[in-house]
Coordinates of C-alpha atoms and ligand atoms in Angstrom, one line a residue:
M11 CA 12.2 -16.3 26.4
L12 CA 9.2 -16.3 24.0
E13 CA 9.9 -14.9 20.6
R14 CA 7.5 -13.6 18.0
L15 CA 6.6 -15.7 14.9
P16 CA 8.9 -15.4 11.8
G17 CA 7.7 -12.9 9.3
F18 CA 5.7 -10.9 11.9
R19 CA 6.6 -7.5 13.3
D20 CA 6.3 -5.8 16.7
F21 CA 5.5 -2.1 16.3
Y22 CA 7.2 0.0 19.0
P23 CA 5.8 3.5 19.4
E24 CA 8.3 4.9 16.9
D25 CA 7.4 2.2 14.4
C26 CA 3.7 3.0 14.9
A27 CA 4.5 6.7 14.3
R28 CA 6.2 5.8 11.0
R29 CA 3.3 3.6 10.0
D30 CA 0.7 6.2 10.9
F31 CA 2.6 8.7 8.7
I32 CA 2.5 6.3 5.7
F33 CA -1.2 5.6 6.3
R34 CA -2.0 9.3 6.6
V35 CA -0.4 10.1 3.2
W36 CA -2.2 7.2 1.6
T37 CA -5.5 8.1 3.1
E38 CA -5.2 11.8 2.1
A39 CA -4.4 10.8 -1.5
A40 CA -7.3 8.3 -1.7
R41 CA -9.8 10.8 -0.3
R42 CA -8.5 13.5 -2.6
H43 CA -9.4 11.2 -5.5
G44 CA -12.9 10.6 -4.2
F45 CA -12.4 7.1 -2.6
R46 CA -14.5 6.1 0.5
R47 CA -13.2 3.8 3.2
Y48 CA -14.7 0.3 3.7
D49 CA -13.6 -2.7 5.7
I50 CA -13.8 -6.5 5.6
P51 CA -13.4 -9.4 8.1
T52 CA -9.9 -10.7 8.9
L53 CA -11.1 -14.3 8.8
E54 CA -12.9 -15.6 5.7
P55 CA -14.1 -19.0 4.4
L56 CA -11.1 -20.8 2.8
E57 CA -13.1 -21.3 -0.4
L58 CA -13.2 -17.5 -1.1
F59 CA -9.4 -17.7 -1.8
T60 CA -8.9 -21.2 -3.1
E61 CA -11.3 -20.6 -5.9
K62 CA -10.6 -17.0 -6.8
S63 CA -7.0 -15.9 -6.1
G64 CA -4.9 -18.3 -8.0
P65 CA -2.3 -20.9 -7.0
E66 CA 0.4 -18.5 -5.9
I67 CA -1.5 -16.9 -3.0
V68 CA -3.4 -20.1 -2.1
G69 CA -0.1 -21.9 -1.5
Q70 CA 0.6 -19.1 1.1
L71 CA -2.6 -19.2 3.1
F72 CA -2.8 -19.3 6.9
N73 CA -5.7 -21.6 7.1
F74 CA -7.3 -23.9 9.7
T75 CA -10.5 -25.6 10.8
D76 CA -12.4 -23.5 13.3
K77 CA -14.2 -24.9 16.4
G78 CA -17.4 -25.2 14.3
G79 CA -15.7 -27.4 11.7
R80 CA -15.5 -24.6 9.1
E81 CA -12.5 -24.3 6.8
V82 CA -11.3 -20.8 7.2
A83 CA -8.3 -18.6 6.3
L84 CA -6.8 -15.3 7.4
R85 CA -7.2 -12.9 4.5
P86 CA -4.1 -12.9 2.2
E87 CA -5.6 -10.1 0.2
L88 CA -8.7 -8.0 0.2
T89 CA -9.9 -8.3 -3.4
P90 CA -12.2 -11.4 -3.2
S91 CA -13.9 -10.1 0.0
L92 CA -14.4 -6.7 -1.5
A93 CA -15.9 -8.2 -4.7
R94 CA -18.3 -10.1 -2.5
M95 CA -19.3 -6.9 -0.6
V96 CA -19.8 -4.9 -3.8
G97 CA -21.6 -7.9 -5.5
A98 CA -24.1 -8.2 -2.6
R99 CA -25.3 -4.6 -3.0
V100 CA -24.5 -4.0 -6.7
A101 CA -28.1 -3.1 -7.6
T102 CA -28.3 -0.2 -5.2
L103 CA -24.7 1.1 -5.1
K104 CA -24.1 4.4 -7.0
K105 CA -21.6 3.8 -9.8
P106 CA -18.8 4.1 -10.2
V107 CA -18.1 2.7 -6.8
K108 CA -14.7 4.1 -5.6
W109 CA -13.6 2.5 -2.3
F110 CA -10.3 2.3 -0.4
N111 CA -9.0 0.4 2.7
I112 CA -5.8 -0.1 4.6
A113 CA -5.6 -3.4 6.3
E114 CA -3.3 -6.2 7.5
N115 CA -2.9 -9.2 5.2
F116 CA -1.4 -12.6 6.0
R117 CA 0.6 -14.8 3.7
Y118 CA 2.6 -17.8 4.7
E119 CA 5.5 -17.1 2.4
K120 CA 9.2 -17.4 3.0
P121 CA 10.2 -14.2 4.9
Q122 CA 12.7 -12.3 2.8
E123 CA 13.7 -8.8 1.8
G124 CA 10.5 -6.9 1.2
R125 CA 8.2 -9.9 1.9
L126 CA 6.9 -10.9 5.3
R127 CA 4.1 -13.1 6.6
S128 CA 2.0 -10.1 7.7
H129 CA 1.9 -6.8 5.9
Y130 CA -0.4 -3.8 5.6
Q131 CA -1.8 -3.0 2.2
L132 CA -3.6 0.1 0.9
N133 CA -6.2 -1.0 -1.7
C134 CA -8.1 1.3 -4.0
D135 CA -10.7 -0.2 -6.3
I136 CA -13.3 1.1 -8.8
F137 CA -16.4 -0.9 -9.8
G138 CA -18.9 -0.4 -12.5
E139 CA -16.7 1.2 -15.2
P140 CA -15.7 -0.9 -18.3
G141 CA -13.6 1.8 -20.1
P142 CA -9.9 2.8 -19.8
A143 CA -10.9 6.0 -18.1
A144 CA -11.3 4.0 -14.9
D145 CA -7.9 2.3 -15.4
A146 CA -6.4 5.8 -15.8
E147 CA -8.1 7.1 -12.7
L148 CA -6.9 4.2 -10.7
M149 CA -3.3 4.6 -11.9
A150 CA -3.6 8.3 -11.0
V151 CA -4.5 7.6 -7.4
C152 CA -1.8 4.9 -7.2
L153 CA 0.8 7.4 -8.4
A154 CA -0.5 10.1 -6.1
C155 CA 0.0 7.7 -3.1
L156 CA 3.7 7.7 -3.9
R157 CA 4.0 11.3 -5.0
G158 CA 2.4 12.3 -1.6
F159 CA 5.8 11.4 -0.1
G160 CA 7.7 13.8 -2.3
L161 CA 8.8 11.0 -4.7
G162 CA 8.9 11.7 -8.4
P163 CA 9.5 10.0 -11.8
E164 CA 13.2 9.7 -11.1
D165 CA 12.4 7.5 -8.1
F166 CA 9.8 5.0 -9.3
A167 CA 8.0 3.8 -12.4
L168 CA 4.7 2.2 -13.2
R169 CA 5.2 -0.8 -15.5
L170 CA 2.0 -1.1 -17.6
S171 CA 1.0 -4.3 -19.3
D172 CA -2.1 -6.0 -20.6
R173 CA -3.5 -9.5 -19.9
T174 CA -5.8 -9.1 -22.9
L175 CA -2.9 -8.6 -25.2
W176 CA -1.2 -11.6 -23.8
S177 CA -4.3 -13.7 -24.3
L178 CA -4.6 -12.4 -27.9
L179 CA -1.0 -13.5 -28.5
L180 CA -1.7 -16.9 -27.2
E181 CA -5.0 -17.1 -29.1
A182 CA -3.0 -16.1 -32.3
L183 CA -0.8 -19.1 -31.5
G184 CA -3.8 -21.4 -31.0
I185 CA -3.6 -21.6 -27.1
A186 CA -6.7 -20.9 -25.0
G187 CA -8.5 -21.7 -21.8
D188 CA -6.6 -23.4 -18.9
K189 CA -3.6 -24.0 -21.1
A190 CA -3.4 -20.2 -21.7
M191 CA -3.5 -19.6 -17.9
E192 CA -0.7 -22.1 -17.3
V193 CA 1.5 -20.5 -20.0
L194 CA 0.8 -17.1 -18.6
G195 CA 1.9 -18.4 -15.2
I196 CA 5.2 -19.4 -16.8
V197 CA 5.6 -16.0 -18.5
D198 CA 4.9 -14.3 -15.2
K199 CA 7.9 -16.0 -13.6
F200 CA 10.1 -15.5 -16.7
E201 CA 12.1 -12.5 -15.3
R202 CA 13.0 -14.4 -12.1
T203 CA 13.7 -17.8 -13.8
P204 CA 16.8 -19.0 -15.7
R205 CA 16.1 -19.2 -19.4
E206 CA 16.8 -23.0 -19.5
E207 CA 14.3 -23.6 -16.8
T208 CA 11.6 -21.5 -18.6
L209 CA 12.2 -23.6 -21.8
K210 CA 11.7 -26.8 -19.8
R211 CA 8.4 -25.5 -18.4
L212 CA 7.2 -24.5 -21.9
E213 CA 8.0 -27.9 -23.4
P214 CA 4.7 -29.6 -22.5
H215 CA 2.8 -26.8 -24.1
F216 CA 4.9 -26.0 -27.2
G217 CA 7.2 -29.0 -27.8
D218 CA 9.8 -28.2 -30.4
A219 CA 8.3 -24.8 -30.9
R220 CA 9.2 -23.7 -27.4
E221 CA 12.3 -21.8 -28.5
D222 CA 10.2 -19.8 -31.1
F223 CA 7.6 -19.0 -28.5
L224 CA 10.1 -17.8 -26.0
G225 CA 11.6 -15.6 -28.7
Q226 CA 8.2 -14.1 -29.3
V227 CA 7.7 -13.5 -25.6
E228 CA 11.1 -11.8 -25.4
T229 CA 10.3 -9.6 -28.3
L230 CA 7.0 -8.5 -26.9
M231 CA 8.5 -7.9 -23.5
G232 CA 11.2 -5.7 -25.1
L233 CA 8.7 -3.3 -26.9
R234 CA 8.1 0.1 -25.3
E235 CA 5.9 1.8 -27.9
I236 CA 2.3 1.1 -28.6
E237 CA 2.7 1.2 -32.4
E238 CA 5.6 -1.2 -32.3
M239 CA 3.4 -3.5 -30.2
G240 CA 0.6 -3.2 -32.7
A241 CA 2.9 -4.1 -35.6
F242 CA 4.3 -7.1 -33.8
M243 CA 0.9 -8.4 -32.8
R244 CA -0.5 -7.9 -36.4
S245 CA 2.4 -9.9 -37.8
L246 CA 1.4 -12.9 -35.7
A247 CA -2.4 -12.7 -36.4
P248 CA -3.4 -15.7 -38.4
N249 CA -6.8 -14.4 -39.5
A250 CA -9.0 -11.3 -39.8
A251 CA -11.1 -12.1 -36.7
I252 CA -8.0 -11.9 -34.4
R253 CA -6.6 -8.9 -36.3
E254 CA -9.9 -7.1 -35.5
K255 CA -9.6 -8.0 -31.8
I256 CA -6.0 -6.7 -31.8
E257 CA -7.1 -3.4 -33.4
A258 CA -9.9 -3.0 -30.9
R259 CA -7.4 -3.6 -28.1
L260 CA -4.9 -1.1 -29.5
G261 CA -7.7 1.4 -29.5
M262 CA -8.2 0.9 -25.7
W263 CA -4.4 1.3 -25.2
R264 CA -4.5 4.6 -27.1
E265 CA -7.4 5.8 -25.0
L266 CA -5.6 4.9 -21.7
L267 CA -2.3 6.5 -22.7
E268 CA -4.1 9.6 -23.9
A269 CA -5.9 10.0 -20.5
L270 CA -2.7 9.4 -18.6
D271 CA -1.0 12.0 -20.7
A272 CA -3.8 14.5 -20.2
M273 CA -3.3 14.1 -16.4
D274 CA 0.4 14.7 -16.9
L275 CA 1.4 11.2 -15.8
T276 CA 3.3 10.0 -18.8
S277 CA 6.7 10.4 -17.2
F278 CA 5.7 7.8 -14.6
V279 CA 4.4 5.2 -17.0
R280 CA 6.4 2.6 -19.0
I281 CA 4.8 0.2 -21.4
D282 CA 6.2 -3.2 -20.3
L283 CA 4.6 -6.5 -21.2
G284 CA 7.0 -8.1 -18.8
I285 CA 4.3 -7.7 -16.1
V286 CA 1.7 -10.5 -16.1
R287 CA 0.7 -10.6 -12.4
G288 CA 0.4 -13.9 -10.5
L289 CA -3.2 -13.5 -9.4
A290 CA -5.8 -15.5 -11.4
Y291 CA -8.6 -12.9 -11.7
Y292 CA -7.0 -10.2 -13.8
T293 CA -8.6 -9.7 -17.2
G294 CA -7.2 -6.5 -18.8
F295 CA -4.6 -3.8 -18.2
V296 CA -2.3 -4.8 -15.3
F297 CA 0.5 -2.9 -13.7
E298 CA 3.2 -2.9 -11.0
V299 CA 5.2 -0.1 -9.5
F300 CA 8.9 -0.4 -8.9
K301 CA 11.6 1.6 -7.4
L302 CA 14.2 2.8 -9.9
A303 CA 17.9 2.5 -9.6
P304 CA 19.9 5.7 -9.8
A305 CA 20.6 7.0 -13.3
G306 CA 17.9 4.9 -15.0
A307 CA 19.8 1.7 -14.3
G308 CA 16.6 -0.4 -14.1
Y309 CA 14.2 -1.6 -11.4
V310 CA 15.2 -2.6 -7.9
G311 CA 13.7 -4.8 -5.3
R312 CA 10.2 -6.2 -4.9
A313 CA 7.1 -4.3 -6.2
L314 CA 5.8 -1.4 -4.3
A315 CA 2.3 -1.8 -5.7
G316 CA 0.4 -4.0 -8.1
G317 CA -3.0 -4.2 -9.6
G318 CA -5.2 -4.2 -12.7
R319 CA -8.6 -4.9 -14.2
Y320 CA -10.6 -7.9 -13.0
D321 CA -14.0 -7.8 -14.7
H322 CA -15.1 -11.3 -14.0
L323 CA -14.6 -11.8 -10.2
V324 CA -17.9 -10.3 -9.0
G325 CA -19.8 -12.5 -11.4
K326 CA -17.7 -15.6 -10.5
L327 CA -18.8 -15.1 -6.9
G328 CA -22.4 -15.5 -8.0
F329 CA -23.4 -11.9 -8.3
P330 CA -24.4 -9.9 -11.4
A331 CA -21.3 -9.3 -13.5
T332 CA -19.6 -6.0 -12.6
E333 CA -16.5 -4.5 -14.0
A334 CA -13.7 -3.8 -11.6
V335 CA -10.2 -2.4 -11.5
G336 CA -7.9 -2.0 -8.4
F337 CA -4.5 -2.1 -6.9
G338 CA -2.7 -2.9 -3.6
M339 CA 0.3 -1.1 -2.2
G340 CA 2.3 -2.6 0.7
D341 CA 3.8 -0.9 3.7
V342 CA 7.0 -3.1 3.9
T343 CA 8.6 -2.1 0.6
M344 CA 7.1 1.5 1.0
A345 CA 8.8 2.0 4.4
Q346 CA 12.1 0.7 3.1
F347 CA 11.9 3.0 0.1
L348 CA 11.1 6.1 2.2
E349 CA 13.9 5.3 4.5
E350 CA 16.4 5.1 1.6
K351 CA 15.1 8.3 0.1
K352 CA 15.1 10.0 3.5
Q353 CA 11.4 10.9 3.1
L354 CA 10.3 9.9 6.6
P355 CA 9.7 12.9 8.8
P356 CA 11.4 13.1 12.2
I357 CA 9.1 11.6 14.8
I358 CA 8.0 14.2 17.3
E359 CA 6.3 12.7 20.3
A360 CA 7.5 15.1 23.0
P361 CA 5.0 16.9 25.2
D362 CA 4.4 20.6 24.7
V363 CA 4.4 21.3 28.4
Y364 CA 5.9 19.6 31.5
V365 CA 4.3 20.6 34.8
V366 CA 6.7 20.8 37.8
A367 CA 5.4 21.0 41.4
A368 CA 7.8 22.6 43.9
R369 CA 6.8 20.3 46.8
E370 CA 4.1 17.8 47.9
G371 CA 1.9 20.7 49.1
E372 CA 1.6 22.0 45.5
R373 CA 1.0 18.6 44.0
R374 CA -2.8 18.9 44.0
A375 CA -2.8 22.3 42.3
A376 CA -0.3 20.9 39.8
L377 CA -2.5 18.0 38.9
G378 CA -5.5 20.3 38.5
L379 CA -3.4 22.4 36.1
V380 CA -2.3 19.3 34.2
S381 CA -6.0 18.5 33.6
R382 CA -6.8 22.0 32.4
L383 CA -3.8 22.2 30.1
R384 CA -4.8 18.9 28.5
A385 CA -8.5 19.9 28.2
A386 CA -7.2 23.0 26.3
G387 CA -5.6 20.6 23.8
I388 CA -2.0 21.1 25.1
R389 CA 0.1 17.9 25.2
T390 CA 1.1 17.8 28.9
E391 CA 3.3 15.6 31.0
Y392 CA 4.3 15.5 34.7
A393 CA 6.2 13.1 37.0
L394 CA 3.9 10.4 38.3
R395 CA 6.1 9.7 41.3
A396 CA 6.7 13.4 42.3
P397 CA 10.4 13.3 42.9
G398 CA 12.3 16.4 44.2
F399 CA 12.1 19.7 42.4
G400 CA 15.5 19.4 40.7
K401 CA 14.8 15.9 39.4
Q402 CA 11.4 17.0 38.0
F403 CA 13.2 19.8 36.1
R404 CA 15.7 17.3 34.7
L405 CA 12.8 15.1 33.6
A406 CA 11.2 18.1 32.0
G407 CA 14.4 18.7 29.9
Q408 CA 14.7 15.1 29.0
S409 CA 11.1 14.9 27.9
G410 CA 11.8 17.3 25.0
A411 CA 8.9 19.6 26.3
R412 CA 9.2 23.2 25.0
L413 CA 7.8 24.7 28.2
A414 CA 7.9 23.9 31.9
V415 CA 5.1 25.3 34.1
V416 CA 6.4 25.5 37.6
V417 CA 3.9 25.4 40.5
G418 CA 6.1 27.0 43.2
T419 CA 5.1 27.5 46.9
D420 CA 5.3 31.3 47.1
E421 CA 4.0 31.9 43.6
L422 CA 1.0 29.6 44.2
A423 CA 0.2 31.4 47.5
A424 CA -0.1 34.6 45.4
G425 CA -2.3 32.7 42.8
N426 CA 0.4 32.5 40.1
V427 CA 2.6 29.9 38.3
R428 CA 5.8 30.4 36.4
I429 CA 6.1 29.4 32.7
K430 CA 9.6 28.7 31.6
D431 CA 10.7 28.4 28.0
L432 CA 13.1 25.4 28.1
G433 CA 14.7 26.5 24.8
S434 CA 15.5 30.2 25.5
G435 CA 15.5 30.0 29.3
G436 CA 13.1 33.0 29.4
E437 CA 10.3 32.9 31.9
T438 CA 7.1 34.7 32.9
L439 CA 4.8 34.8 35.9
V440 CA 1.1 34.3 35.0
P441 CA -2.1 33.8 37.1
L442 CA -2.9 30.1 37.7
A443 CA -6.4 30.6 36.2
G444 CA -5.0 32.0 32.9
A445 CA -2.1 29.5 32.6
P446 CA -3.5 27.4 29.7
G447 CA -4.0 30.5 27.6
A448 CA -0.6 31.9 28.5
A449 CA 1.0 28.5 27.8
R450 CA -0.6 28.5 24.4
D451 CA 0.7 32.0 23.6
A452 CA 4.2 30.9 24.8
L453 CA 4.1 27.8 22.6
A454 CA 3.2 30.0 19.6
G455 CA 5.6 32.8 20.2
G456 CA 8.2 31.5 22.7
I457 CA 9.4 33.5 25.7
A458 CA 12.5 35.7 25.2
S459 CA 15.2 35.3 27.8
A460 CA 15.7 38.2 30.2
Ligands
LIG281 P1 -0.2 -8.2 -4.8 O1 0.6 -7.9 -5.9 O2 -0.3 -9.6 -4.3 O3 -1.7 -7.7 -5.2 O4 0.1 -7.2 -3.6 C1 0.1 -5.8 -3.7 C2 1.3 -5.3 -3.0 O5 1.3 -5.7 -1.6 C3 2.7 -5.7 -3.5 O6 3.1 -5.0 -4.6 C4 3.6 -5.5 -2.2 O7 3.9 -4.1 -2.1 C5 2.6 -5.9 -1.1 N1 2.8 -7.2 -0.7 C6 2.2 -8.4 -1.1 N2 2.6 -9.4 -0.5 C7 3.5 -9.0 0.5 C8 4.3 -9.7 1.5 N3 4.2 -11.0 1.7 N4 5.0 -8.9 2.3 C9 5.1 -7.5 2.1 N5 4.4 -6.9 1.2 C10 3.6 -7.6 0.4 C11 -2.8 -8.0 -4.5 O8 -2.8 -8.3 -3.3 C12 -4.1 -7.6 -5.2 N6 -5.2 -8.1 -4.3 C13 -4.2 -6.1 -5.4 C14 -5.5 -5.7 -6.1 C15 -6.4 -4.9 -5.5 N7 -5.8 -6.0 -7.3 C16 -7.0 -5.5 -7.5 N8 -7.4 -4.8 -6.4

């Protein structure tokens, strides 16, 4: 027996119905916020990711050489392709560009709770806006994508952090360039790594000062107020030039928090410098959304969404520099979350009407009626094999249809059919020609039992 590959999913109809529901809520939220849908190729040149995404994703690529000798990869994320699309038309696109997409991504990672080798991701991105207003707008749509399911601030939180502030901390400590990127990579894994192991990883960069640095990291990660963060950063600044940069950055923070507050989103947002993000291209505010444990007992599971500002990616692809901010939200953690919170609606895929033909002689008229009911927009089923009348009636009941329309021998001879309400048992005789209209009325109002 052939089995499917590890980390991939089959979607049976009920799984598709659930997935469609999630996509619908995401799409409505994105459109409500003024985002337009785009799409990108599934297969891309390998180079697009090796150079732009950072080691974490690159280590998880599904890549191969195609028959033309090209090095290619299945997309592990949408962001580099999107940056290329926007870059190619940046001169003519009306700014801000606000685009969204829902697409399948492929990552060769170890399948585990909340992480698979194929997942769907909603992406919303804004291009051409340097200020925190765009970051706030993006967080608003991200939060709306979760709130659309009836979830609130007691269910999830957006952990807000800042790559710029992290870079300033490292700059204050005299660390820059590639070294800073490496240290940020270690900090990113801090939460999931034993302290001893983190200290070992910091040794090549800090030597004996590694314990001091880790202490500073822990302090910064523990701060939850912007003014506390400011005081801590100022205390580390070795000169006026860095102090000035810190003040400018704190001004951006205030602007962002003010916009979020004005949109009534403060209850969802937590300042938390523990978020660094594994992807290489982020340059400013970054965030991740997590499920909350009951009674405020911390975060649970893998992230529901993650994103941030990436102002250099379009330029690094060879196009004119264009500011960008965006996020991705995955369907795997989302579906688990909705199941736990009982926010998935019941799947109703039953027909509205089941047509029953009394005998073979009425089959032709019954098929004609099926066609007309469907043309009238009514979900209609019938037995393909035309078993006996009693069996057809049983099938009608099992199908979950609300009405059966019976094409009986005597009734048809008089130009009529019988509509039966399978819930109440009530029935009514109607002309064959008017059956679609009568069925629609019966679906709206039911038929009382005699
Ligand atoms: P990411 O954090 O790698 O960001 O992924 C975003 C979300 O996709 C995660 O929070 C998670 O819900 C889901 N996800 C990621 N990997 C997997 C996986 N293997 N299995 C299941 N779900 C997964 C990005 O991909 C960025 N490109 C987002 C972005 C858009 N940044 C700017 N614009």
